[in-house]
Amino acid sequence: MPSSIRTTLIRALCLTLYMDVVIGQNLADDRLSLVRTRLQESANRSWELGTAAQALLEIDAPSWSVFSRNSLPPPQQVPSEAQSSVAPVLTLAQEIVGNRSRLNSNAEGPQPLMPDGSAADPAANGVSVLLANWTGQGGQDYAGAARDQLDFLLERVPRTDDGAISHREAEVQLWSDYVYMVPPFLAYYGVLTRNQSLVTEAYNQIRLYRQYLRDDDNLWKHIAMGGEVAEDNGHWTTGNGWAAAGMLRVLATIQNSEYDKNMAHQQADLAHWVGEIHGAIYPLLDDTNIFPNYASRAVNDSGNFYDAAGTALLAATVYRVSLYWGDHSHISFAQRCRETLYADNGNQSHINAQGWLQPVVNPHSFGVEGSRSPEAQAFVLELEAAYRDWVNEGSNGAILSLLLWI
Ligand SMILES: *[C@@H]1O[C@H](CO)[C@@H](O)[C@H](O)[C@H]1NC(C)=O
Ligand SMILES: *[C@@H]1O[C@H](CO)[C@@H](O)[C@H](O)[C@H]1NC(C)=O
Ligand SMILES: *[C@@H]1O[C@H](CO)[C@@H](O)[C@H](O)[C@H]1NC(C)=O
Ligand SMILES: *[C@@H]1O[C@H](CO)[C@@H](O)[C@H](O)[C@H]1NC(C)=O
Ligand SMILES: *[C@@H]1O[C@H](CO)[C@@H](O)[C@H](O)[C@H]1NC(C)=O
Ligand SMILES: *[C@@H]1O[C@H](CO)[C@@H](O)[C@H](O)[C@H]1NC(C)=O
C-alpha cells in the first residue's frame, strides 16, 4: 500500500478514535455524583460555598447559570421542573442570610454576607442571594443582604489609589482569587437592578487587578502588596484559573444582558485577557497533563507539586472561552487535561474511589499540598459542565486541535 494512502487511512482511524474516545467521554454519572456529594459535604468556608453554588448551577441547573444562552435577568419564577435542581443553591442563600440575622442582632447596613477576614470571599455568595431575591423566595430579606454586601465592598473596604478594592479587610492586598469572588457579583447585581455602572465597575475591577497582577510573561502573580507576610509573586495555577474563570463569568453576564451591544469592547478585552493567561500557561504543561501548583516553576522545585485542582479549573475556562468568544486555540490542551483527569486508572485515578480529586493544593494554605479540597470538587463539576455545553454546541475547535496533533 502506498505510504500516502496508509497515512491517510491511519489519520482517518485516528479521527474516528479521537471522536469516540476523546470527544465522547463524559464523566460517568456515578463518579459525577460522588464528586458532587464530596463537595456538598465539605464546603464550609465563604468562598467554597459561593464556588459550590456556581458549580451546582452550571452542572445541575444550567439555565440558571450566567453561562446559559438565556437572556438575563432570568425568569422571576422557578418552574416546577427546575425546582429540585436550583434548590440547593437557594437553600444555601437562605442559610447564609438566616445566619447573618441570627448571629448579628444589628444586621443592618454595609456588611459582608458572612464573617471572614477576607473582604472579597463572602461576596462569592452574592449571586445565590440575588437569585433568591429575584425568584421571590420568602422568609429572608435577600435584597437587603445583597445591598449590604455591595455597599460594604464599595464603601468600607480599603482600595488602591486607582480604585482596586482590596481582597482583605485589614489592609490593601490584591489576590487573583478576587476576580472570581467579586466582579461576577457586581456584574450580576448591575444586570438585575439595571444599573450599568455596576456592570462597568465589574469590568474596571478586573482591569485594575490585571494591571497589578499580570507578570512580564502574562501569567498572573498570586498576591500583590501586603508586605512580606502576604505577598506572593509566584504564578499560582489555581489563581490563574480563578482570574480566567471570573473574567468569563463577567463576559457571559454582559453577553446575555441588555448591555451586550454597548459593552462589546469590554467583552473583547475580557476574552483577550483570558486568552493571555491560556497562551502563557499551556506551553508550560508537561506530558503528565497536570500543572504544578506554581505553573512556571519546575514541579520538582522545593515546595512545588502537581495540582489537579487548578488544572481542572483552567480546562473549564478553555471550553468556556471557546463557547462565548469563539477562541478555540487551547482546546487540544483542555482535552488532554480533561482526559487525564477523568481516566480510570484504579488507585492511580485523579478522581479517586471516594470521588475526591487528587493531588490537590491545600485550599487553606496555598503553598502546601493537601489531600481533600472542596474547591477542587467544584472545579471538576465546572469542567464537566463546560465540556458538556461545548459538546452540545458542536465541539467547535475539536477538528482543529486534531489537525495540530497529527
Ligand atoms: C470545614 O470543612 C472541613 C473539611 O472540608 C473540616 O475539616 C473543617 O473542620 C470544617 N470547619 C468548620 C468550621 O466546620
Ligand atoms: C449557619 O450557622 C450554623 C450554626 O452556627 C452552622 O452550623 C452552619 O454551617 C451555618 N451555615 C452557613 C451556610 O454558614
Ligand atoms: C429583588 O427582586 C426584585 C423583584 O422581585 C427586584 O425589583 C429588585 O431589584 C431585586 N433587588 C436586587 C438587589 O436584586
Ligand atoms: C448604581 O449603583 C450604585 C452603587 O450602589 C449607586 O451609587 C448608583 O446610584 C446606582 N445607579 C443607578 C442609576 O441606580
Ligand atoms: C528536576 O528535574 C529536572 C528534569 O528532570 C532535573 O534536570 C533536575 O536536576 C531536577 N531538580 C531537582 C532539584 O531535583
Ligand atoms: C494500587 O493497586 C495495585 C493493583 O491493584 C496494587 O498492587 C497496589 O498495592 C495499590 N496501591 C495502593 C497504594 O493502594
XYZ file of C-alpha atoms and ligand atoms in Angstrom:
490
model
C 0.000 0.000 0.000
C 1.499 3.385 -0.954
C 2.579 5.172 2.170
C 0.458 8.257 1.399
C -2.698 6.131 1.377
C -1.578 4.386 4.525
C -1.042 7.740 6.206
C -4.483 8.880 5.135
C -6.058 5.688 6.482
C -4.190 5.997 9.750
C -5.318 9.577 10.058
C -8.931 8.613 9.368
C -8.663 5.904 12.011
C -7.171 8.399 14.448
C -10.008 10.785 13.722
C -12.596 8.092 14.459
C -10.837 7.056 17.648
C -10.450 10.661 18.644
C -14.148 11.356 18.110
C -15.163 8.278 20.099
C -12.629 8.285 22.848
C -11.759 11.891 23.438
C -14.832 13.813 22.387
C -17.261 11.157 23.556
C -16.067 10.872 27.113
C -18.250 12.448 29.751
C -17.692 11.852 33.416
C -19.852 8.832 34.253
C -22.924 9.668 36.350
C -21.835 7.617 39.343
C -18.435 9.330 39.507
C -20.008 12.743 38.935
C -22.400 12.151 41.774
C -19.572 11.128 44.134
C -17.698 14.318 43.236
C -20.838 16.368 43.916
C -21.522 14.624 47.236
C -17.963 15.218 48.485
C -18.320 18.893 47.510
C -21.582 19.330 49.362
C -20.227 17.576 52.470
C -17.001 19.521 52.639
C -17.609 23.115 51.517
C -17.994 25.405 54.522
C -15.772 28.473 54.045
C -17.323 31.519 52.410
C -15.635 31.211 49.007
C -16.086 27.436 48.998
C -19.834 27.852 49.412
C -20.021 30.502 46.697
C -17.949 28.417 44.322
C -20.033 25.338 45.128
C -23.207 27.279 44.324
C -21.846 28.419 40.966
C -20.684 24.868 40.140
C -24.062 23.378 41.100
C -25.887 25.854 38.874
C -23.571 25.093 35.972
C -23.869 21.317 36.259
C -27.429 20.784 37.536
C -29.424 23.914 36.681
C -27.563 25.278 33.657
C -30.346 27.601 32.518
C -29.931 29.490 35.840
C -26.198 29.955 35.399
C -24.862 33.001 33.557
C -23.299 30.529 31.132
C -26.684 29.588 29.676
C -27.766 31.171 26.400
C -30.857 32.622 28.085
C -31.094 36.341 28.413
C -30.584 37.968 31.801
C -32.264 38.750 34.141
C -33.617 35.207 34.499
C -37.348 34.423 34.893
C -38.815 35.561 38.223
C -40.291 32.163 38.933
C -38.528 28.840 39.076
C -40.708 26.424 37.082
C -41.662 23.276 38.970
C -39.442 21.017 36.862
C -36.357 23.107 37.764
C -37.106 23.496 41.451
C -35.206 20.481 42.738
C -32.051 21.361 40.795
C -31.997 25.018 41.873
C -32.998 24.191 45.465
C -29.500 23.519 46.881
C -28.386 27.000 45.780
C -31.487 28.739 47.143
C -31.206 26.771 50.400
C -27.640 27.913 50.755
C -28.690 31.533 50.264
C -31.399 31.089 52.885
C -28.940 29.603 55.380
C -26.370 32.342 54.828
C -28.840 35.209 55.117
C -30.600 33.467 58.032
C -27.309 33.077 59.898
C -26.481 36.701 59.222
C -29.556 37.918 61.122
C -29.287 35.232 63.821
C -25.653 35.927 64.639
C -25.951 39.671 64.410
C -28.760 41.419 66.235
C -27.959 44.627 64.364
C -27.968 43.163 60.874
C -28.428 46.429 59.014
C -26.034 48.493 56.962
C -22.908 47.696 54.989
C -21.503 44.293 55.940
C -20.351 41.080 54.289
C -22.770 38.189 53.823
C -20.686 36.053 56.179
C -17.949 36.866 58.661
C -14.495 36.385 57.122
C -11.097 38.123 57.268
C -11.306 38.320 53.511
C -13.282 41.275 52.224
C -13.870 39.542 48.905
C -14.657 35.902 49.649
C -18.124 36.330 51.235
C -19.258 38.144 48.072
C -18.818 34.837 46.248
C -22.277 34.051 47.651
C -23.795 37.213 46.238
C -25.154 35.615 43.084
C -27.067 32.958 45.089
C -28.581 35.633 47.329
C -29.558 37.791 44.350
C -31.164 34.777 42.711
C -33.143 34.020 45.888
C -34.431 37.598 45.905
C -35.169 37.636 42.200
C -37.177 34.412 42.282
C -39.218 35.619 45.230
C -38.013 33.212 47.918
C -39.641 34.235 51.157
C -38.588 34.305 54.760
C -35.466 36.471 54.478
C -34.548 39.944 53.306
C -32.359 38.766 50.433
C -32.342 42.127 48.669
C -31.221 43.884 51.858
C -28.440 41.362 52.457
C -27.197 41.723 48.871
C -27.347 45.527 49.131
C -25.353 45.455 52.399
C -22.730 43.212 50.795
C -22.478 45.584 47.830
C -22.239 48.703 49.990
C -19.623 47.029 52.164
C -17.415 46.382 49.132
C -17.947 49.830 47.657
C -17.777 51.902 50.837
C -15.939 50.072 53.618
C -13.129 48.057 52.064
C -9.765 49.776 51.530
C -8.632 50.405 47.942
C -5.544 51.212 45.935
C -5.214 54.861 44.827
C -6.641 53.961 41.445
C -9.637 52.166 42.901
C -8.935 48.425 43.083
C -10.945 47.101 46.040
C -8.783 45.067 48.422
C -9.180 41.309 48.769
C -8.566 41.670 52.511
C -10.309 43.806 55.071
C -7.439 44.910 57.306
C -5.136 46.325 54.607
C -4.882 46.579 50.837
C -3.901 43.264 49.288
C -4.767 42.213 45.746
C -5.275 38.461 45.255
C -6.025 36.825 41.914
C -8.815 34.892 43.710
C -10.755 38.165 43.948
C -11.604 38.100 40.243
C -13.843 35.067 40.832
C -15.397 36.331 44.090
C -16.307 39.973 43.444
C -16.691 41.069 39.793
C -19.249 38.345 38.904
C -21.389 39.583 41.822
C -21.080 43.236 40.776
C -21.994 42.382 37.179
C -24.987 40.237 38.154
C -26.191 42.886 40.610
C -25.922 45.510 37.881
C -27.855 43.452 35.348
C -30.644 42.539 37.795
C -31.100 46.107 39.029
C -30.494 47.635 35.548
C -27.539 49.609 36.851
C -24.935 49.660 34.104
C -22.358 51.482 36.186
C -22.100 48.383 38.393
C -21.538 46.197 35.341
C -18.847 48.624 34.235
C -17.361 48.524 37.740
C -17.061 44.714 37.465
C -15.002 45.226 34.319
C -12.944 48.042 35.873
C -12.037 45.964 38.902
C -10.741 43.213 36.620
C -8.814 45.738 34.521
C -7.152 47.139 37.644
C -6.361 43.730 39.112
C -4.769 42.686 35.828
C -2.571 45.793 35.872
C -1.210 44.842 39.274
C -1.022 41.072 38.919
C -0.084 40.327 35.315
C 3.616 39.494 35.061
C 6.027 40.008 32.127
C 5.246 36.519 30.855
C 1.458 37.179 31.034
C 0.891 34.787 33.932
C -0.755 36.394 36.938
C 1.044 36.674 40.253
C -0.981 35.419 43.170
C -0.875 38.341 45.630
C 0.349 41.899 45.199
C 1.037 44.137 48.215
C 0.520 43.015 51.759
C 4.226 43.160 52.573
C 6.443 40.219 53.377
C 3.737 38.215 55.067
C 1.190 38.094 52.299
C 2.860 38.977 49.013
C 3.121 36.017 46.654
C 4.778 36.764 43.329
C 4.505 33.132 42.292
C 2.288 32.145 39.379
C -0.211 30.149 41.393
C -2.023 27.844 38.984
C -5.366 27.990 40.769
C -5.082 31.795 40.934
C -4.671 31.996 37.168
C -7.739 29.758 36.944
C -9.738 31.968 39.366
C -8.858 35.010 37.256
C -9.779 33.409 33.916
C -12.997 31.883 35.277
C -14.108 35.127 36.941
C -13.481 37.071 33.739
C -15.574 34.585 31.753
C -18.480 34.809 34.206
C -18.471 38.588 33.765
C -18.142 38.255 29.992
C -21.116 35.860 29.823
C -23.170 38.049 32.173
C -22.649 41.045 29.883
C -23.226 38.998 26.726
C -26.606 37.706 27.956
C -27.736 41.126 29.181
C -29.197 44.265 27.650
C -25.644 45.702 27.709
C -24.306 43.185 25.173
C -24.057 45.685 22.312
C -22.840 48.753 24.132
C -20.248 46.807 26.152
C -18.696 44.998 23.192
C -15.198 46.324 23.758
C -15.237 45.300 27.414
C -16.181 41.773 26.347
C -13.348 41.768 23.806
C -10.881 42.846 26.491
C -12.048 40.158 28.886
C -11.745 37.462 26.215
C -8.312 38.775 25.267
C -7.166 38.719 28.914
C -8.361 35.135 29.314
C -6.506 34.225 26.126
C -3.390 35.887 27.535
C -3.424 33.546 30.522
C -4.073 30.482 28.359
C -1.340 31.497 25.921
C 1.123 31.847 28.779
C 0.259 28.789 30.828
C -0.466 25.975 28.349
C 3.014 25.895 26.802
C 4.212 25.016 30.325
C 2.079 21.855 30.536
C 4.255 18.732 30.684
C 3.322 15.258 29.475
C 1.567 14.385 32.727
C -1.132 16.880 31.582
C -1.304 18.249 35.140
C 0.121 21.638 36.099
C 2.360 22.131 39.095
C 0.926 24.267 41.912
C 3.178 27.113 40.699
C 2.891 26.772 36.950
C 6.144 28.427 35.892
C 8.402 26.596 38.371
C 9.722 23.072 37.834
C 7.487 20.596 39.590
C 10.466 19.165 41.453
C 11.482 22.603 42.799
C 11.385 22.635 46.537
C 7.786 23.095 47.712
C 6.199 22.618 44.309
C 3.968 19.637 43.417
C 1.330 18.620 40.865
C -2.092 20.179 41.352
C -5.150 18.749 39.622
C -7.436 21.455 41.043
C -6.037 24.432 39.131
C -5.627 22.157 36.096
C -9.362 21.344 36.132
C -10.471 24.954 36.566
C -8.249 26.175 33.733
C -9.511 23.463 31.394
C -13.083 24.558 32.141
C -12.163 28.105 31.102
C -10.799 26.867 27.771
C -14.183 25.343 26.843
C -15.950 28.484 28.069
C -13.855 30.903 26.028
C -14.448 28.667 23.016
C -18.220 28.887 23.661
C -18.511 32.591 24.482
C -15.785 34.082 22.319
C -15.124 31.509 19.593
C -11.486 31.266 20.669
C -10.646 27.580 20.258
C -6.865 27.928 20.346
C -6.294 25.906 23.506
C -8.933 23.204 23.083
C -6.353 20.492 22.441
C -4.747 21.260 25.814
C -8.064 21.199 27.642
C -8.904 17.871 26.001
C -5.587 16.386 27.156
C -6.078 17.648 30.707
C -9.685 16.510 30.907
C -8.919 13.062 29.556
C -6.142 12.645 32.095
C -8.275 13.926 34.974
C -11.161 11.597 34.062
C -9.064 8.498 33.296
C -9.931 5.463 35.326
C -6.577 4.064 36.435
C -7.624 2.147 39.513
C -5.982 3.537 42.611
C -3.924 5.953 40.465
C -7.024 7.786 39.181
C -7.145 11.549 39.626
C -10.745 11.168 40.788
C -10.391 8.517 43.449
C -12.864 5.832 44.531
C -14.495 8.203 47.046
C -14.828 10.944 44.422
C -12.039 13.245 45.666
C -9.845 14.981 43.093
C -6.126 14.196 43.635
C -3.470 15.527 44.009
C -4.522 18.974 45.171
C -3.133 22.075 46.800
C -4.333 22.591 50.362
C -7.201 25.044 49.863
C -6.442 26.719 53.193
C -2.670 27.014 52.674
C -1.859 27.716 49.058
C 1.826 26.734 49.104
C 1.270 23.299 50.612
C -0.026 20.061 49.149
C -3.357 19.000 50.637
C -5.465 15.887 50.481
C -9.085 16.996 50.132
C -10.218 20.247 48.600
C -13.820 21.451 48.403
C -12.954 23.976 45.691
C -11.266 21.248 43.641
C -14.526 19.282 43.753
C -16.364 22.335 42.411
C -13.765 22.727 39.636
C -14.449 19.167 38.430
C -18.178 19.976 38.164
C -17.358 23.198 36.309
C -15.078 21.324 33.945
C -17.728 18.696 33.229
C -20.427 21.370 32.743
C -18.238 23.406 30.383
C -17.232 20.332 28.412
C -20.853 19.115 28.169
C -22.015 22.531 26.915
C -19.147 22.672 24.429
C -20.048 19.231 23.042
C -23.753 20.160 22.892
C -22.898 23.206 20.805
C -20.863 21.216 18.293
C -17.371 20.725 19.804
C -16.032 23.727 17.925
C -12.284 23.644 17.573
C -12.008 19.892 18.069
C -11.030 19.190 14.463
C -8.502 21.994 14.529
C -6.937 20.524 17.632
C -6.822 17.104 15.961
C -5.041 18.523 12.900
C -2.447 20.161 15.102
C -1.982 16.866 16.889
C -1.351 14.717 13.723
C -14.947 22.751 57.284
O -14.780 21.582 56.471
C -13.518 20.975 56.611
C -13.482 19.863 55.605
O -13.517 20.420 54.319
C -13.330 20.485 58.039
O -12.045 19.938 58.166
C -13.486 21.663 58.984
O -13.454 21.194 60.301
C -14.807 22.367 58.734
N -14.830 23.596 59.546
C -15.916 24.013 60.175
C -15.787 25.280 60.925
O -16.976 23.399 60.123
C -25.136 28.643 59.799
O -24.920 28.552 61.172
C -24.896 27.218 61.650
C -24.839 27.271 63.186
O -23.884 28.188 63.611
C -23.696 26.483 61.053
O -23.653 25.153 61.507
C -23.842 26.499 59.533
O -22.697 25.918 58.946
C -24.004 27.927 59.042
N -24.291 27.890 57.628
C -23.628 28.583 56.729
C -24.030 28.405 55.318
O -22.737 29.343 57.034
C -35.032 41.978 44.238
O -36.076 41.462 43.424
C -36.984 42.462 42.945
C -38.015 41.751 42.089
O -38.717 40.849 42.824
C -36.268 43.473 42.118
O -37.169 44.500 41.745
C -35.130 44.064 42.905
O -34.390 44.941 42.083
C -34.220 42.961 43.411
N -33.147 43.537 44.211
C -31.872 43.218 43.987
C -30.867 43.838 44.898
O -31.526 42.460 43.118
C -25.913 52.126 40.714
O -25.342 51.571 41.884
C -24.509 52.472 42.600
C -23.893 51.690 43.755
O -24.864 51.196 44.600
C -25.282 53.672 43.057
O -24.459 54.582 43.723
C -25.936 54.345 41.869
O -26.765 55.375 42.295
C -26.746 53.331 41.080
N -27.216 53.950 39.848
C -28.470 53.916 39.473
C -28.789 54.557 38.176
O -29.340 53.360 40.154
C 14.318 18.436 38.394
O 14.092 17.690 37.217
C 14.968 18.050 36.143
C 14.499 17.319 34.899
O 14.153 16.015 35.187
C 16.401 17.716 36.544
O 17.258 18.097 35.495
C 16.746 18.487 37.807
O 18.022 18.123 38.258
C 15.741 18.193 38.900
N 15.984 19.100 40.030
C 15.943 18.686 41.290
C 16.170 19.753 42.327
O 15.735 17.521 41.602
C -2.832 0.016 43.777
O -3.388 -1.059 43.049
C -2.409 -2.038 42.701
C -3.071 -3.049 41.744
O -4.391 -3.311 42.124
C -1.871 -2.690 43.970
O -0.895 -3.663 43.660
C -1.233 -1.584 44.820
O -0.804 -2.118 46.056
C -2.220 -0.462 45.086
N -1.522 0.643 45.727
C -2.028 1.316 46.741
C -1.198 2.453 47.271
O -3.117 1.030 47.229
